[in-house]
Coordinates of C-alpha atoms in Angstrom, one line a residue:
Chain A
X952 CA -24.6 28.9 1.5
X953 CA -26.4 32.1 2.1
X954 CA -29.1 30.4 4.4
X955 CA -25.9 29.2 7.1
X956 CA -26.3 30.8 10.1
X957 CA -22.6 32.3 10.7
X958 CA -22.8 31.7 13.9
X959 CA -23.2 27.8 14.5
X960 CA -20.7 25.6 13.1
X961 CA -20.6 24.4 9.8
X962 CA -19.9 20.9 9.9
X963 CA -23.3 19.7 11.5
X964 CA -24.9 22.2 9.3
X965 CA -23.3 20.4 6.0
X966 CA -23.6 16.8 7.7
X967 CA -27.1 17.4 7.7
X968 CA -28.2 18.7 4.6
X969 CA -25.9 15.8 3.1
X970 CA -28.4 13.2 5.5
X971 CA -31.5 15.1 4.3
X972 CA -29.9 14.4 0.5
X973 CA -29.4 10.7 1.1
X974 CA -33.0 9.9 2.7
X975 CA -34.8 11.7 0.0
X976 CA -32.7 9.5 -2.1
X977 CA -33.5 6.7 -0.8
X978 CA -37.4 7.5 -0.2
X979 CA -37.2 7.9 -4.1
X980 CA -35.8 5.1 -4.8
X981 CA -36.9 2.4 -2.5
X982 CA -35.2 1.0 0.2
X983 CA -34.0 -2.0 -1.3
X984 CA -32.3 -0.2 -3.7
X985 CA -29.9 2.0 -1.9
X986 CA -27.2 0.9 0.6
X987 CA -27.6 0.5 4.1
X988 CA -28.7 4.0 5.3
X989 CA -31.4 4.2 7.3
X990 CA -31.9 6.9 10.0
X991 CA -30.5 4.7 12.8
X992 CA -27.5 4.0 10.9
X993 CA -26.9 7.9 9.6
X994 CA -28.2 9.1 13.2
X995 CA -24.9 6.3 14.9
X996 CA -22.5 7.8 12.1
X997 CA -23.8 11.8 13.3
X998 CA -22.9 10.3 16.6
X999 CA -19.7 9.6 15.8
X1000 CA -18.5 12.5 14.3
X1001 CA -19.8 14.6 17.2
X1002 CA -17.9 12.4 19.6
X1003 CA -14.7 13.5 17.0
X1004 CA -15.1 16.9 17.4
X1005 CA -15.3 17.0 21.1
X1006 CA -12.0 15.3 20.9
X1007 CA -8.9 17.2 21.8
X1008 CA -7.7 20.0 19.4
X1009 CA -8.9 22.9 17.5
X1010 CA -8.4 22.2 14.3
X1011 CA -9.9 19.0 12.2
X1012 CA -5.7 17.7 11.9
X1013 CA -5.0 18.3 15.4
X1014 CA -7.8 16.0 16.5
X1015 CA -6.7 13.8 13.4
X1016 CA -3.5 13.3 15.4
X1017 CA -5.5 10.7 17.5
X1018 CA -6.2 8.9 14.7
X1019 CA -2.5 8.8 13.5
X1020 CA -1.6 7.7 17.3
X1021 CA -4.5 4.9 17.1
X1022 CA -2.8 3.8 13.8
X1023 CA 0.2 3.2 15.3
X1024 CA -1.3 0.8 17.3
X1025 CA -2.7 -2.0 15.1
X1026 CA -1.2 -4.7 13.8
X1027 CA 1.4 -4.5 11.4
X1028 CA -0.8 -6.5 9.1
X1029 CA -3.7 -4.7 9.8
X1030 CA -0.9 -1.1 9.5
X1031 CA -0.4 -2.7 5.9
X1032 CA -3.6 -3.1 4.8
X1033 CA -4.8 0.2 5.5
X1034 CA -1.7 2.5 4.4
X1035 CA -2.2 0.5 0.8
X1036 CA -6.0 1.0 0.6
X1037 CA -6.1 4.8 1.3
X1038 CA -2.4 6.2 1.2
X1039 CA -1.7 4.5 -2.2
X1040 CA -5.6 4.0 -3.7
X1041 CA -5.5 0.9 -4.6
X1042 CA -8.3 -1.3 -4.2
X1043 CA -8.9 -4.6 -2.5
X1044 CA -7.6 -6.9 -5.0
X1045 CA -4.1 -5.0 -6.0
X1046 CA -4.1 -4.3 -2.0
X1047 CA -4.3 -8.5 -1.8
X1048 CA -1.6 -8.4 -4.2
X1049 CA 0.8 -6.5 -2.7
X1050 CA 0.5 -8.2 0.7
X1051 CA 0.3 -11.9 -1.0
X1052 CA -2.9 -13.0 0.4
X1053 CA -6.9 -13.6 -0.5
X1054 CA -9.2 -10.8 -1.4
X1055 CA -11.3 -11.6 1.2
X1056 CA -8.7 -11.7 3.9
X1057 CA -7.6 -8.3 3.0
X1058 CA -11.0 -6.9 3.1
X1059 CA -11.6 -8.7 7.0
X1060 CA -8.2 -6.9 8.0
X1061 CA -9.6 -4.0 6.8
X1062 CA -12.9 -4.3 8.5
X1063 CA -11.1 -5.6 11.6
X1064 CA -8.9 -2.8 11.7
X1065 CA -11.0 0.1 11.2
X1066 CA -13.5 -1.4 14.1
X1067 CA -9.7 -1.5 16.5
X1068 CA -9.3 2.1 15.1
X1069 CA -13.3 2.8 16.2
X1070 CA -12.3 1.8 19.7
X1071 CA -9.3 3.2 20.2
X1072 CA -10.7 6.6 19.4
X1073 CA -13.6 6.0 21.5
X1074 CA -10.8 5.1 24.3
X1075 CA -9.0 8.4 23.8
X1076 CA -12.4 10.7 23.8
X1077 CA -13.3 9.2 27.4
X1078 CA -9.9 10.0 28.4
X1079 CA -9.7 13.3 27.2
X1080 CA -13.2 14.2 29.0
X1081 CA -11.8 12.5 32.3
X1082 CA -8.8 14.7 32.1
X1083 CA -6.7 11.8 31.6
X1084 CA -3.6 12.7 29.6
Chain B
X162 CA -20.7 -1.6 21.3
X163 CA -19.1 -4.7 19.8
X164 CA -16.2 -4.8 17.5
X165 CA -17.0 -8.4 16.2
X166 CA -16.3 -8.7 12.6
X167 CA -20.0 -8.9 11.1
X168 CA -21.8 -12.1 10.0
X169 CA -20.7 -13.0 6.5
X170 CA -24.5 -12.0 5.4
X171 CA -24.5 -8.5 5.7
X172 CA -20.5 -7.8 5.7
X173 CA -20.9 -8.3 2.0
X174 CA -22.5 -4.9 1.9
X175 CA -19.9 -3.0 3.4
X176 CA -19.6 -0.5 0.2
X177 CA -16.2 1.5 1.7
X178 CA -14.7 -1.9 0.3
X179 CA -14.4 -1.4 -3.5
X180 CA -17.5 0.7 -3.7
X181 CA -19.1 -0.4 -7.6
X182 CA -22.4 -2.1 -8.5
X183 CA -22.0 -5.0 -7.1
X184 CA -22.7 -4.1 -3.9
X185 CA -26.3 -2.3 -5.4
X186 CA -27.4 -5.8 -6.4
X187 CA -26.4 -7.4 -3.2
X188 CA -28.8 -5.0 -1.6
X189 CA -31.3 -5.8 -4.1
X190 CA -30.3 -9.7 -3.9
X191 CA -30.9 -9.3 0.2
X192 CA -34.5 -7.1 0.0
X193 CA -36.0 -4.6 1.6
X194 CA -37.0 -7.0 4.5
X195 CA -34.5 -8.3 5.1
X196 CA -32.8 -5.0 5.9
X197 CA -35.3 -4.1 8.0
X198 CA -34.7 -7.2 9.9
X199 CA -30.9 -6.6 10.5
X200 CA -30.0 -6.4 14.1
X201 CA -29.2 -3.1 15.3
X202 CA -25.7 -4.4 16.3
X203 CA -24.9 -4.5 12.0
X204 CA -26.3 -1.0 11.8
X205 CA -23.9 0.0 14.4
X206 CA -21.2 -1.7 13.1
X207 CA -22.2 -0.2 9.5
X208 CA -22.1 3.3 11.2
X209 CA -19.0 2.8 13.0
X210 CA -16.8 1.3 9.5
X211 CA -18.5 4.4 7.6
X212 CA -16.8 6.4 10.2
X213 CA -13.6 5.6 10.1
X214 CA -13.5 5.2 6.4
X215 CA -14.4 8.7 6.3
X216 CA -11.7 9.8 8.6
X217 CA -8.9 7.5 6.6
X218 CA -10.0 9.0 3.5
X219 CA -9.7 12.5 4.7
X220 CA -6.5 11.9 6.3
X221 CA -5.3 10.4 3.2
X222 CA -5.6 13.9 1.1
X223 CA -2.9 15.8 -0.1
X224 CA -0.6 18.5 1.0
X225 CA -2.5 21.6 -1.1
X226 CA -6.3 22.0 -0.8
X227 CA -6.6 22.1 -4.6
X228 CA -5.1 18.5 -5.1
X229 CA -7.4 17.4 -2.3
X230 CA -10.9 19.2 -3.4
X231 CA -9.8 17.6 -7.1
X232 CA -9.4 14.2 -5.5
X233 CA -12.2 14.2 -3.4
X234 CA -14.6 15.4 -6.6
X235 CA -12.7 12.4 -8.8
X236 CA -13.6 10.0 -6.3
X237 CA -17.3 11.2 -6.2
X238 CA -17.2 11.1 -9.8
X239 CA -16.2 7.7 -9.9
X240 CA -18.4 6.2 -7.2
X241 CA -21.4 8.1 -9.3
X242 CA -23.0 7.9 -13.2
X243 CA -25.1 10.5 -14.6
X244 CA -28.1 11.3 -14.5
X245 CA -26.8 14.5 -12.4
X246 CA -28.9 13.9 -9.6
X247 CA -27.3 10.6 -8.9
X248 CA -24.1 12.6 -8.4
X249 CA -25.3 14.8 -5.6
X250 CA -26.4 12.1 -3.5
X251 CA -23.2 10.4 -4.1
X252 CA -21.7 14.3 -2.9
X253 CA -23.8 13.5 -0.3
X254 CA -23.0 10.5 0.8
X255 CA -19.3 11.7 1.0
X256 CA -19.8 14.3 3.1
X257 CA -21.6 12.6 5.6
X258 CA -18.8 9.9 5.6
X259 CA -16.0 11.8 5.1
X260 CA -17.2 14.9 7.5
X261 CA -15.2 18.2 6.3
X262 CA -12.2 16.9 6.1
X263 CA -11.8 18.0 2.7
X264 CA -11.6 21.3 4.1
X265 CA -8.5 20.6 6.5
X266 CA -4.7 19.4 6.0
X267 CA -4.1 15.9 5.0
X268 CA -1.2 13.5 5.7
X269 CA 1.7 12.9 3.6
X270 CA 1.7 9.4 2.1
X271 CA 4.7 6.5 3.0
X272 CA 7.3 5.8 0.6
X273 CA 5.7 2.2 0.3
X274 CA 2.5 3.6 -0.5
X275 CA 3.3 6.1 -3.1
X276 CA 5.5 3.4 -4.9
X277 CA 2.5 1.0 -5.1
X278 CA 0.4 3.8 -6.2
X279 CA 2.8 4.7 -9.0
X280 CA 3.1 0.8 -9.8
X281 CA -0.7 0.6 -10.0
X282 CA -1.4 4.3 -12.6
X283 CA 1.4 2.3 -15.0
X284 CA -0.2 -0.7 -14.6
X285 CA -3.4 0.8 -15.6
X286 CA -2.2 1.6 -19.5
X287 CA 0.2 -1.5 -20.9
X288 CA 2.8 0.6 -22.7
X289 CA 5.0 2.5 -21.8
X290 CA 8.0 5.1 -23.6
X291 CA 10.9 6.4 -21.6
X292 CA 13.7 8.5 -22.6
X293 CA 16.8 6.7 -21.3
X294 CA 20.6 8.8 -20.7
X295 CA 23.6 6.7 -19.2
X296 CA 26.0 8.4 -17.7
X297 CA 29.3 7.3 -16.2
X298 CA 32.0 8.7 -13.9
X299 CA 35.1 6.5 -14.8
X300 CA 37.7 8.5 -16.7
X301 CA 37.9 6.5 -18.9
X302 CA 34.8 5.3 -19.7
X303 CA 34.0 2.0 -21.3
X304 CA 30.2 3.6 -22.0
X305 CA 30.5 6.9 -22.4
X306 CA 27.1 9.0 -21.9
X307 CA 24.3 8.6 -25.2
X308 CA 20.6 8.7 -25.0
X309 CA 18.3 6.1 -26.1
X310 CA 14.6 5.5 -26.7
X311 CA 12.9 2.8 -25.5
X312 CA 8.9 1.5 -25.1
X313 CA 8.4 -1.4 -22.7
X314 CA 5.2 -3.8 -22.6
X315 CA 4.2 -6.0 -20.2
X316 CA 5.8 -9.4 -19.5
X317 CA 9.3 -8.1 -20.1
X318 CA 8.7 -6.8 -23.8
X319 CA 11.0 -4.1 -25.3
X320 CA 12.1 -1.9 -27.8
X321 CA 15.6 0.1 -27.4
X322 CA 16.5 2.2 -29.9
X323 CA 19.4 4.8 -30.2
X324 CA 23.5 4.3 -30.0
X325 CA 24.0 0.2 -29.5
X326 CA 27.5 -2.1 -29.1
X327 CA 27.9 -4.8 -30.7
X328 CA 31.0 -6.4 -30.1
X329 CA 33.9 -4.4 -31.2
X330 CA 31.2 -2.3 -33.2
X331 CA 29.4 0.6 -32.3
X332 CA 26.0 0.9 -34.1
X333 CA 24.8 4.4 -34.3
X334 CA 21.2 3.7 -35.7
X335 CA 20.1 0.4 -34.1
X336 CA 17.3 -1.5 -32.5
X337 CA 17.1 -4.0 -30.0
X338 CA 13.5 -5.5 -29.0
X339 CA 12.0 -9.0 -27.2
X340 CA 8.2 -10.1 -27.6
X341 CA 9.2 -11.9 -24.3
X342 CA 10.5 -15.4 -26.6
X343 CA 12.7 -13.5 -29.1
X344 CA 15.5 -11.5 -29.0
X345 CA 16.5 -9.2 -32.0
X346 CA 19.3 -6.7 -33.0
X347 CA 18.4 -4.3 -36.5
X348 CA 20.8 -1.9 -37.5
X349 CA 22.4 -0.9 -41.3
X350 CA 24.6 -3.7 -41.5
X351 CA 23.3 -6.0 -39.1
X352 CA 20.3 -8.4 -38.2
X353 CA 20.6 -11.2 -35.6
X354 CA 17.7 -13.0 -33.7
X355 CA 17.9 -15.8 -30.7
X356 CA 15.6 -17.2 -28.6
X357 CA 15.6 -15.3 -25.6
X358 CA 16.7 -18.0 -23.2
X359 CA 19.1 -17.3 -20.0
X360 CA 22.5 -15.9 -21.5
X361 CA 22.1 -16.1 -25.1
X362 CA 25.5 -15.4 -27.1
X363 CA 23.9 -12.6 -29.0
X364 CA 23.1 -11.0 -25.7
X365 CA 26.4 -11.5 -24.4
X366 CA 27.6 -9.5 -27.4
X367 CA 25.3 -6.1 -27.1
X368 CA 26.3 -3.5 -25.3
X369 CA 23.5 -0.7 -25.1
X370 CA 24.8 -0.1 -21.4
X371 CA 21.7 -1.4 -19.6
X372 CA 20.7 -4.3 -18.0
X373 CA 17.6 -5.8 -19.9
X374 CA 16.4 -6.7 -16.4
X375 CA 15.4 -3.2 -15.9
X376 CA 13.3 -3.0 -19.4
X377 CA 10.7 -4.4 -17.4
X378 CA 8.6 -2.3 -15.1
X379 CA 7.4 -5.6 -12.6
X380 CA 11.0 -5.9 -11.8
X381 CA 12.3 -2.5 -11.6
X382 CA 9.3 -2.1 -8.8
X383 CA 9.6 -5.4 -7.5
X384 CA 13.4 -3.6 -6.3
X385 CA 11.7 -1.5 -3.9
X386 CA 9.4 -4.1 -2.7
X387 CA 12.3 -6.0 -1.8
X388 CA 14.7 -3.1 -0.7
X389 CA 15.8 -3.2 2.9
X390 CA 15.0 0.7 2.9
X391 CA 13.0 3.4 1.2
X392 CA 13.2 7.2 2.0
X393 CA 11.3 9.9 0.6
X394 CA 12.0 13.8 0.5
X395 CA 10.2 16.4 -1.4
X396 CA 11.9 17.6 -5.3
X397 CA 11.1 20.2 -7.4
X398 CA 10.7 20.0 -11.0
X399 CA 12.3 21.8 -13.6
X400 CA 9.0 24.3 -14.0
X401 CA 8.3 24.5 -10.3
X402 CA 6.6 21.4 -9.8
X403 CA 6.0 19.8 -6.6
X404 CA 7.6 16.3 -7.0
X405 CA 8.6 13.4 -4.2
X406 CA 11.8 11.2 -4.9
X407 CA 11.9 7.9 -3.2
X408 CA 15.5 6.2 -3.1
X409 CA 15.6 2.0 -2.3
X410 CA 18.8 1.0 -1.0
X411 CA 19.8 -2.8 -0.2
X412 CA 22.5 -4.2 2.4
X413 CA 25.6 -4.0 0.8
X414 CA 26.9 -6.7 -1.3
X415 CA 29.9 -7.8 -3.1
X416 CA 29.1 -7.8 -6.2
X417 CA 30.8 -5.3 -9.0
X418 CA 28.7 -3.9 -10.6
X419 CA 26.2 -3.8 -7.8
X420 CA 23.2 -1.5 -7.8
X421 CA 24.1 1.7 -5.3
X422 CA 20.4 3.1 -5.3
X423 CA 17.6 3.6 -7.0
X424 CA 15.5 6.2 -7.3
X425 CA 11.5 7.1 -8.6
X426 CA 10.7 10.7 -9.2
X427 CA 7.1 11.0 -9.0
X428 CA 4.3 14.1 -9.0
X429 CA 3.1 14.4 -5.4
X430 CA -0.3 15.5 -5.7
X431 CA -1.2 12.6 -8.0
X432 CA 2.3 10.0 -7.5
X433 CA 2.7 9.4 -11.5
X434 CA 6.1 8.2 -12.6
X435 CA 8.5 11.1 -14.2
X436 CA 11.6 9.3 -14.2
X437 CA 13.5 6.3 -12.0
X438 CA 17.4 6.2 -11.5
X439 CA 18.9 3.5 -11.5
X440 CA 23.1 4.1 -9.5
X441 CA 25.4 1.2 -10.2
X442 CA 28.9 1.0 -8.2
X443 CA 31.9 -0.5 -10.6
X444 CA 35.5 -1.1 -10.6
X445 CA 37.5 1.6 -9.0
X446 CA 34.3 3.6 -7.3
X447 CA 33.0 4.6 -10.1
X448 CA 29.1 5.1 -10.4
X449 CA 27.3 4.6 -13.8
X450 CA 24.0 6.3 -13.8
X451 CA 21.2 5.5 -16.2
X452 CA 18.3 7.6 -15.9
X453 CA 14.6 6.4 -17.5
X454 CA 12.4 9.8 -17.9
X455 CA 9.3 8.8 -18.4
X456 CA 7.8 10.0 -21.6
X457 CA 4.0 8.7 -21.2
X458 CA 2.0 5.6 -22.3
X459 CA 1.8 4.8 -26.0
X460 CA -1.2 2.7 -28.2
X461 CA -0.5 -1.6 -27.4
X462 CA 0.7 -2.9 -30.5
X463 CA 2.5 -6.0 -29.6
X464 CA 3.5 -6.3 -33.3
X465 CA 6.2 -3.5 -32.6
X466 CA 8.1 -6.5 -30.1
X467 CA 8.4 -8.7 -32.7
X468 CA 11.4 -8.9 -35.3
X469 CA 10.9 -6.5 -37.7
X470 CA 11.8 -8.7 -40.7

């Protein structure tokens, strides 16, 4: 903590001693046996969080508050899905449970509606920089 | 960008889904070239999933930053095994998924969503032991207040011990249980078993002032899956603690008694049970309440279910 410079901001510093952690990581233990993380795909997920901090707000829950608006928008099964798997914890199968349908259908609502959540946030950060309320 | 739903091939390895070993040997299973060769559109896609898992999980965290740094180290603990340095590239990875979120305010979880979470932390031990007190407001009351002990296992097992009708008697050292087949009354004078089928004539005749239904924790949550509303509001405990109560109602029947309300207490930082209340409406307007505080989970010993002699 001593070496952060006080006066950039600390998010980008963390994020990338976190990226420098994960591809020593995976240098060390080969490719193959890491997930998917190579510097394209950590270089698109910096990407993305830059995009969220130029979003609307000062604080990390008031540009959350896009988020909560974006949620709002999927479908109710999609809605579902999501408020089980984070909100409550559980995990895909009890998730399938509650909702009465396959594991693997759960986990494509999932997918599906974190990529409709991906786009609706993209949606809002071109608005805001238009000066589109 | 596309927001396709990946090929089958390399959606498997989505690791926000239920992140565990498996996915580890599907990398392995898949190589190092064939990663290489994934189009640029999955590692996209992979970026953009990674993303917005982060930002769900940091929403997700609780009201003090205390219950959230805890959670968020649990969870890295879980996704990680010793040796140590395994751990910090799991620490790793979760910040550059989850940002610093850690660091902000989270969201307060729905009603539905704490309920299945407190459904799923009992679920994860077999046994369970309550403290149980009925309480009723008729004058005159048929079942006047008493407390009662009971442990419940799954698949609608039971033990109830305490203050127990029987008929015209009143047993003041008794026990009822059910392996799920059997039903059994034990007290100084009396032992009676019957198959536990529909409405048994030895049922009929106990009076311990609760429905058996409720001796079993599927159903009693299976009533706020299928309640018409749930609300939540913040509680305190008795020593301060920050609890959440969710009340189910249903549309109003007709039936007498019919079931008012009922009612989970549960912590809010981590949404364990403390106690469900269970309101009946009777004859006249008046409300019996039985209260289940929950006492913790207890060793599974089915033999404790079954008839004692």
């Amino acid at each position: 903590m001593n070496r952060f410079d006080q006066t950039r901001p600390f998010g980008p510093w963390l994020r990338g001693i976190a990226r420098k952690l994960v591809l020593a990581f995976r240098r060390q233990r080969g490719r193959s046996r890491v997930y998917l993380c190579d510097e394209e795909t950590l270089d698109a997920i910096e990407m993305h969080w830059r995009d969220f901090e130029r979003l609307e707000g000062e604080t990390f829950e008031a540009r959350l508050l896009a988020l909560r608006d974006c949620l709002g928008r999927l479908t109710t099964t999609q809605q579902q899905s999501i408020r089980l798997y984070y909100d409550g914890e559980l995990d895909c199968k009890r998730t399938a449970e509650h909702m009465s349908m396959q594991v693997e259908t759960v986990k494509k609502l999932l997918q599906s509606g974190r990529a409709a959540l991906a786009h609706c946030m993209r949606c809002k950060l071109s608005r805001s920089l238009q000066g589109v309320p | 960008m596309s927001d396709r739903l990946p090929d089958d091939d390399w959606g498997d390895l989505d690791e926000t889904l239920d992140m565990d070993t498996r996915h580890e040997a599907r990398n392995q299973a898949l190589g190092e070239t064939a990663q290489d060769e994934l189009p640029r559109a999955a590692r996209l896609w992979f970026a953009r999933q990674r993303y917005v898992h982060g930002l769900l999980r940091a929403m997700d965290l609780r009201a003090s930053s205390a219950a959230r740094n805890e959670a968020a180290i649990a969870r890295v603990r879980r996704a990680a095994t010793p040796p140590s340095w395994h751990w910090v590239i799991a620490a790793a990875a979760a910040i550059l998924l989850i940002g610093i979120g850690l660091l902000q305010e989270g969201a307060t979880r729905t009603p539905e969503a704490i309920v299945a979470r407190a459904h799923m932390l009992l679920q994860q031990q077999s046994d369970h032991a309550f403290e149980v007190t009925i309480e009723s407001t008729a004058p005159s009351a048929a079942v006047p207040e008493r407390s009662l002990h009971v442990t419940m296992g799954a698949g609608g097992k039971f033990v109830l011990e305490g203050p127990i009708g029987f008929g015209p008697m009143r047993l003041a050292d008794s026990r009822i249980g059910t392996d799920g087949t059997e039903l059994w009354i034990l007290g100084k004078m009396l032992r009676r078993a019957e198959r536990r089928d529909g409405m048994s004539n030895l049922m009929t005749r106990i009076n311990s002032g609760i429905d058996f239904d409720w001796l079993d924790l599927d159903s009693l949550f299976q009533h706020f899956v299928d309640s018409s509303r749930l609300r939540a509001r913040p509680a305190t405990g008795t020593l301060g603690e920050r609890r959440i109560c969710i009340e189910a109602t249903k549309e109003a029947d007709h039936k007498i008694p019919r079931i008012a309300s009922v009612r989970i207490l549960c912590d809010e930082a981590t949404n364990r049970l403390v106690r469900f209340t269970i309101d009946e409406l009777g004859n006249f307007g008046h409300h019996r309440v039985v209260t289940f505080d929950y006492v913790g989970p207890v060793e599974k010993d089915d033999s404790r279910y079954h008839r004692p002699w």
